[in-house]
Short mmCIF file of C-alpha atoms in Angstrom, two decimals:
data_model
loop_
_atom_site.label_atom_id
_atom_site.label_comp_id
_atom_site.label_asym_id
_atom_site.label_seq_id
_atom_site.Cartn_x
_atom_site.Cartn_y
_atom_site.Cartn_z
CA SER V 1 113.78 -67.70 20.87
CA LYS V 2 111.15 -65.19 21.99
CA GLY V 3 107.54 -65.40 22.88
CA PHE V 4 105.63 -67.91 24.98
CA ASN V 5 106.79 -71.39 25.56
CA LEU V 6 103.44 -73.00 24.90
CA GLY V 7 102.79 -76.32 26.53
CA ILE V 8 101.51 -79.50 25.02
CA ASP V 9 97.92 -78.31 25.61
CA PHE V 10 98.39 -75.46 23.10
CA THR V 11 100.84 -76.88 20.60
CA GLY V 12 99.86 -80.46 20.25
CA GLY V 13 102.28 -83.37 20.24
CA THR V 14 103.40 -85.89 22.74
CA VAL V 15 105.01 -85.35 26.16
CA MET V 16 106.87 -88.23 27.92
CA GLU V 17 108.33 -88.10 31.44
CA ILE V 18 111.46 -90.24 31.97
CA HIS V 19 113.28 -91.38 35.05
CA ALA V 20 116.75 -93.01 35.57
CA THR V 21 118.66 -94.28 38.46
CA SER V 22 121.75 -92.31 37.32
CA PRO V 23 121.80 -88.66 36.40
CA ILE V 24 120.47 -88.00 32.84
CA ASP V 25 122.79 -86.24 30.43
CA ILE V 26 120.28 -83.71 29.02
CA GLU V 27 122.61 -82.51 26.19
CA ALA V 28 123.46 -86.05 24.99
CA LEU V 29 119.80 -86.92 25.04
CA ARG V 30 118.91 -83.81 23.13
CA GLY V 31 121.44 -84.52 20.53
CA ALA V 32 120.32 -88.18 20.10
CA LEU V 33 116.71 -87.10 19.56
CA HIS V 34 117.63 -84.29 17.07
CA GLU V 35 119.52 -86.79 15.00
CA LEU V 36 116.17 -88.50 14.27
CA GLU V 37 115.02 -85.43 12.32
CA ILE V 38 111.42 -85.77 13.40
CA GLY V 39 110.91 -82.08 14.07
CA ASP V 40 111.42 -79.73 16.98
CA VAL V 41 112.05 -82.21 19.80
CA GLN V 42 112.43 -80.52 23.32
CA VAL V 43 114.21 -82.07 26.22
CA GLN V 44 113.66 -80.33 29.65
CA GLY V 45 115.70 -81.22 32.66
CA TYR V 46 114.55 -80.55 36.31
CA SER V 47 116.22 -79.83 39.57
CA ASP V 48 116.32 -83.54 40.13
CA PRO V 49 118.93 -84.81 37.62
CA HIS V 50 117.26 -88.25 37.51
CA ASN V 51 114.12 -86.91 35.94
CA ALA V 52 113.51 -85.32 32.55
CA MET V 53 110.60 -84.40 30.10
CA VAL V 54 110.71 -85.08 26.37
CA ARG V 55 108.28 -83.25 24.12
CA LEU V 56 107.75 -84.52 20.54
CA PRO V 57 106.12 -82.32 17.93
CA PRO V 58 102.70 -83.24 16.42
CA GLN V 59 102.88 -85.66 13.55
CA GLN V 60 100.56 -85.74 10.70
CA THR V 61 101.73 -89.19 9.51
CA GLU V 62 103.88 -91.93 10.99
CA GLY V 63 103.30 -90.66 14.46
CA ASP V 64 103.66 -94.09 16.09
CA ALA V 65 106.88 -94.76 14.19
CA ASN V 66 108.40 -91.51 15.38
CA LEU V 67 107.34 -92.19 18.92
CA ARG V 68 108.98 -95.69 18.73
CA ALA V 69 112.18 -94.16 17.23
CA ALA V 70 112.25 -91.56 20.06
CA ARG V 71 111.87 -94.21 22.76
CA ALA V 72 114.65 -96.30 21.18
CA ALA V 73 116.96 -93.26 21.06
CA ILE V 74 116.24 -92.48 24.68
CA GLN V 75 116.98 -96.09 25.74
CA ARG V 76 120.23 -96.02 23.85
CA THR V 77 121.29 -92.71 25.49
CA VAL V 78 120.02 -93.56 29.00
CA PRO V 79 120.25 -97.38 29.35
CA ASP V 80 118.57 -97.46 32.84
CA VAL V 81 115.65 -95.33 31.76
CA THR V 82 112.08 -95.97 32.80
CA PHE V 83 109.15 -94.20 31.02
CA GLY V 84 106.66 -92.47 33.21
CA SER V 85 103.38 -90.82 32.16
CA SER V 86 102.76 -89.97 28.45
CA GLU V 87 100.28 -87.57 27.03
CA ALA V 88 99.32 -86.82 23.36
CA VAL V 89 97.24 -83.88 22.07
CA GLY V 90 96.28 -83.30 18.50
CA PRO V 91 97.03 -79.93 16.82
CA LYS V 92 93.36 -79.18 16.19
CA VAL V 93 92.36 -79.71 19.84
CA SER V 94 95.28 -77.75 21.10
CA GLY V 95 94.46 -74.73 18.80
CA GLU V 96 90.84 -74.72 20.07
CA LEU V 97 92.08 -74.86 23.63
CA PHE V 98 94.30 -71.90 23.09
CA ILE V 99 91.59 -69.76 21.52
CA ASN V 100 89.07 -70.67 24.22
CA SER V 101 91.63 -69.88 26.95
CA LEU V 102 92.22 -66.39 25.39
CA ILE V 103 88.37 -65.89 25.27
CA SER V 104 88.00 -66.92 28.88
CA LEU V 105 90.65 -64.49 30.01
CA GLY V 106 89.15 -61.62 28.00
CA LEU V 107 85.65 -62.36 29.31
CA ALA V 108 86.82 -62.48 32.93
CA MET V 109 88.52 -59.14 32.60
CA ILE V 110 85.45 -57.56 30.91
CA LEU V 111 83.05 -58.94 33.59
CA VAL V 112 85.17 -57.94 36.49
CA MET V 113 85.70 -54.35 35.13
CA GLY V 114 82.01 -54.09 34.57
CA TYR V 115 81.32 -55.11 38.16
CA ILE V 116 83.67 -52.41 39.52
CA TRP V 117 82.21 -49.79 37.16
CA MET V 118 78.65 -50.51 38.37
CA ARG V 119 79.48 -50.74 42.10
CA PHE V 120 81.69 -47.64 42.24
CA ASP V 121 81.95 -44.24 40.45
CA PHE V 122 83.63 -43.75 37.07
CA GLN V 123 87.03 -42.82 38.61
CA PHE V 124 87.15 -46.05 40.51
CA GLY V 125 86.41 -48.02 37.36
CA VAL V 126 89.30 -46.46 35.51
CA GLY V 127 91.71 -47.34 38.35
CA ALA V 128 90.49 -50.93 38.33
CA VAL V 129 90.95 -51.20 34.57
CA LEU V 130 94.51 -49.83 34.77
CA SER V 131 95.46 -52.14 37.57
CA LEU V 132 93.92 -55.17 35.94
CA PHE V 133 95.81 -54.64 32.65
CA HIS V 134 98.96 -53.99 34.70
CA ASP V 135 98.65 -57.32 36.48
CA ALA V 136 97.88 -59.44 33.44
CA ILE V 137 100.55 -57.89 31.16
CA LEU V 138 103.33 -58.09 33.78
CA THR V 139 102.51 -61.71 34.61
CA LEU V 140 102.32 -62.78 31.07
CA GLY V 141 105.60 -60.93 30.40
CA VAL V 142 107.42 -62.94 33.10
CA PHE V 143 106.26 -66.26 31.35
CA SER V 144 107.46 -64.90 27.94
CA LEU V 145 110.78 -63.48 29.29
CA PHE V 146 111.85 -66.50 31.12
CA ARG V 147 110.28 -69.08 28.75
CA ILE V 148 108.21 -70.71 31.47
CA GLU V 149 105.95 -73.35 30.04
CA PHE V 150 102.55 -71.89 29.39
CA THR V 151 99.79 -74.53 30.00
CA LEU V 152 96.16 -74.77 30.93
CA PRO V 153 96.92 -74.69 34.70
CA VAL V 154 98.67 -71.35 34.12
CA ILE V 155 95.37 -69.94 32.57
CA ALA V 156 93.60 -71.06 35.73
CA ALA V 157 96.30 -69.30 37.79
CA LEU V 158 95.81 -66.12 35.71
CA LEU V 159 92.06 -66.08 36.34
CA THR V 160 92.75 -66.62 39.97
CA VAL V 161 95.19 -63.63 39.98
CA ILE V 162 92.54 -61.43 38.25
CA GLY V 163 90.02 -62.35 40.90
CA TYR V 164 92.51 -61.75 43.65
CA SER V 165 93.49 -58.35 42.20
CA MET V 166 89.89 -57.25 41.96
CA ASN V 167 89.15 -58.43 45.51
CA ASP V 168 92.19 -56.51 46.94
CA THR V 169 91.19 -53.47 44.88
CA VAL V 170 87.49 -53.57 46.02
CA VAL V 171 88.63 -53.58 49.71
CA VAL V 172 90.76 -50.48 49.18
CA PHE V 173 88.04 -48.77 47.06
CA ASP V 174 85.36 -49.54 49.60
CA ARG V 175 87.36 -47.95 52.43
CA MET V 176 88.14 -44.95 50.19
CA ARG V 177 84.48 -44.36 49.40
CA GLU V 178 83.61 -44.57 53.11
CA ASN V 179 86.35 -42.06 54.03
CA PHE V 180 85.37 -39.72 51.23
CA ARG V 181 81.84 -39.46 52.77
CA LYS V 182 83.25 -39.21 56.28
CA TYR V 183 85.99 -36.57 55.58
CA LYS V 184 84.39 -34.21 53.14
CA THR V 185 86.92 -31.43 53.63
CA MET V 186 90.10 -33.49 53.68
CA PRO V 187 92.24 -33.37 50.50
CA PRO V 188 91.69 -36.42 48.25
CA SER V 189 95.31 -37.41 48.37
CA ASP V 190 95.12 -37.54 52.20
CA VAL V 191 91.92 -39.63 52.04
CA ILE V 192 93.57 -42.09 49.74
CA ASP V 193 96.61 -42.39 51.93
CA LEU V 194 94.46 -42.88 54.96
CA SER V 195 92.35 -45.57 53.29
CA ILE V 196 95.42 -47.41 52.11
CA ASN V 197 96.95 -47.36 55.57
CA GLU V 198 93.72 -48.57 57.21
CA THR V 199 93.50 -51.58 54.87
CA LEU V 200 97.25 -52.31 54.78
CA SER V 201 97.26 -54.79 57.59
CA ARG V 202 94.45 -56.84 55.96
CA THR V 203 96.20 -56.67 52.61
CA LEU V 204 99.51 -57.97 54.04
CA MET V 205 97.88 -60.83 55.90
CA THR V 206 95.98 -61.90 52.77
CA ILE V 207 98.95 -61.96 50.49
CA GLY V 208 101.03 -63.67 53.18
CA THR V 209 98.50 -66.56 53.24
CA VAL V 210 98.37 -66.77 49.44
CA LEU V 211 102.20 -66.80 49.19
CA ILE V 212 102.61 -69.48 51.75
CA ALA V 213 100.13 -71.70 49.93
CA SER V 214 101.68 -70.98 46.52
CA ALA V 215 105.21 -71.64 47.90
CA ALA V 216 104.09 -75.00 49.25
CA LEU V 217 102.65 -75.87 45.79
CA TYR V 218 106.02 -74.86 44.16
CA ILE V 219 108.08 -76.98 46.54
CA TRP V 220 105.95 -80.03 46.98
CA GLY V 221 103.39 -79.87 44.26
CA GLY V 222 105.56 -81.65 41.60
CA ILE V 223 106.57 -80.67 38.08
CA THR V 224 103.13 -80.25 36.72
CA MET V 225 102.21 -77.62 39.36
CA ARG V 226 105.36 -75.55 39.12
CA ALA V 227 104.17 -73.15 36.44
CA PHE V 228 100.86 -72.70 38.21
CA ALA V 229 102.65 -71.88 41.43
CA ILE V 230 105.01 -69.38 39.67
CA CYS V 231 102.02 -67.58 38.22
CA MET V 232 100.36 -67.41 41.63
CA LEU V 233 103.55 -66.24 43.46
CA PHE V 234 104.34 -63.43 40.98
CA GLY V 235 100.80 -62.53 40.11
CA THR V 236 99.52 -62.01 43.68
CA VAL V 237 102.62 -59.89 44.52
CA VAL V 238 101.96 -57.65 41.41
CA ALA V 239 98.20 -57.53 42.20
CA THR V 240 98.87 -56.34 45.69
CA TYR V 241 101.30 -53.71 44.40
CA SER V 242 98.89 -52.44 41.76
CA SER V 243 95.88 -52.06 44.18
CA ILE V 244 98.04 -49.77 46.30
CA TYR V 245 100.20 -47.94 43.79
CA ILE V 246 98.15 -47.89 40.68
CA ALA V 247 94.37 -48.33 41.23
CA ALA V 248 94.10 -45.95 44.24
CA PRO V 249 96.36 -43.15 43.06
CA ALA V 250 94.75 -43.16 39.66
CA LEU V 251 91.56 -41.66 41.21
CA PRO V 252 92.63 -37.98 41.38
CA MET V 253 93.64 -38.21 37.70
CA PHE V 254 89.96 -38.33 36.70
CA GLY V 255 88.29 -36.20 39.36
CA ASP V 256 88.85 -34.44 42.64
CA ARG V 257 86.53 -36.78 44.51
CA PRO V 258 84.14 -39.44 43.48
CA GLY V 259 81.34 -38.06 41.48
CA ARG V 260 83.16 -34.73 41.01
CA PRO V 261 84.63 -33.84 37.63
CA THR V 262 88.30 -32.85 37.21
CA LYS V 263 87.55 -29.33 36.18
CA PRO V 264 84.83 -27.03 37.75
CA ALA V 265 81.78 -26.19 35.70
CA LYS V 266 81.66 -22.88 33.87
CA GLY V 267 78.84 -21.61 36.20
CA MET V 268 80.97 -22.25 39.22
CA MET V 269 84.00 -20.48 37.61
CA ALA V 270 81.82 -17.42 36.93
CA ARG V 271 80.50 -17.32 40.48
CA GLY V 272 84.03 -17.67 41.80
CA ALA V 273 85.28 -14.80 39.69
CA ALA V 274 82.45 -12.61 40.75
CA ALA V 275 83.13 -13.41 44.44
CA SER V 276 86.69 -12.53 44.02
CA GLU V 277 85.80 -9.11 42.49
#
């Protein structure tokens, strides 16, 4: 199947974590639950074969009966099972959460882009917009391609990635603006390269710190934090890449230097032609 693997927060239903002293046969458990014919039941195994997660679809009627039937089927398939945490979310609440999450992402992108646009010139704003969309689309694409569970913590991670991307871009842009004022005769491409090189050490140290913290979350944060950590790991790498290779190089596409249009004005062209004669 294609598309996002929406978590319980967005689809509704019931999620149960199960544990066993012996390794859990995921395929056998999946088959036993599908025989109940209670909808799209999902069974997810983890790196630890003694743990698994069972997700039941939202039920309009007979929800308790289906839950009891699922528990009985699990106990028959995994005799030494113990049930861990259980969470239930209604379909109406999950739909509202999904819409509100999309709205929060959109507002965050608009506000951040507006800030860049006001603080810097038009050319900088365009570069920031391009890098921001690049970061969001690629990060969402990874979750869609590999069917990583998309939950509310992932939305929080995406917002963090957007903020990180803008912070990294602002640092590069600020140095570029300073160097454009300092080296007025230097070609724009050389100014951009110089600015990136001057901020590269800071960029690498920052992303190194974030990657170490995100890797620690992935390894020791438990199952519930894994998707959040994946989003942070991939998103910060993409954000760092885009601030160097997308946001900054986009500047000459929309003007020779900040505040200067791409093409000279007609009056300047006429004076240049007269001077050449």
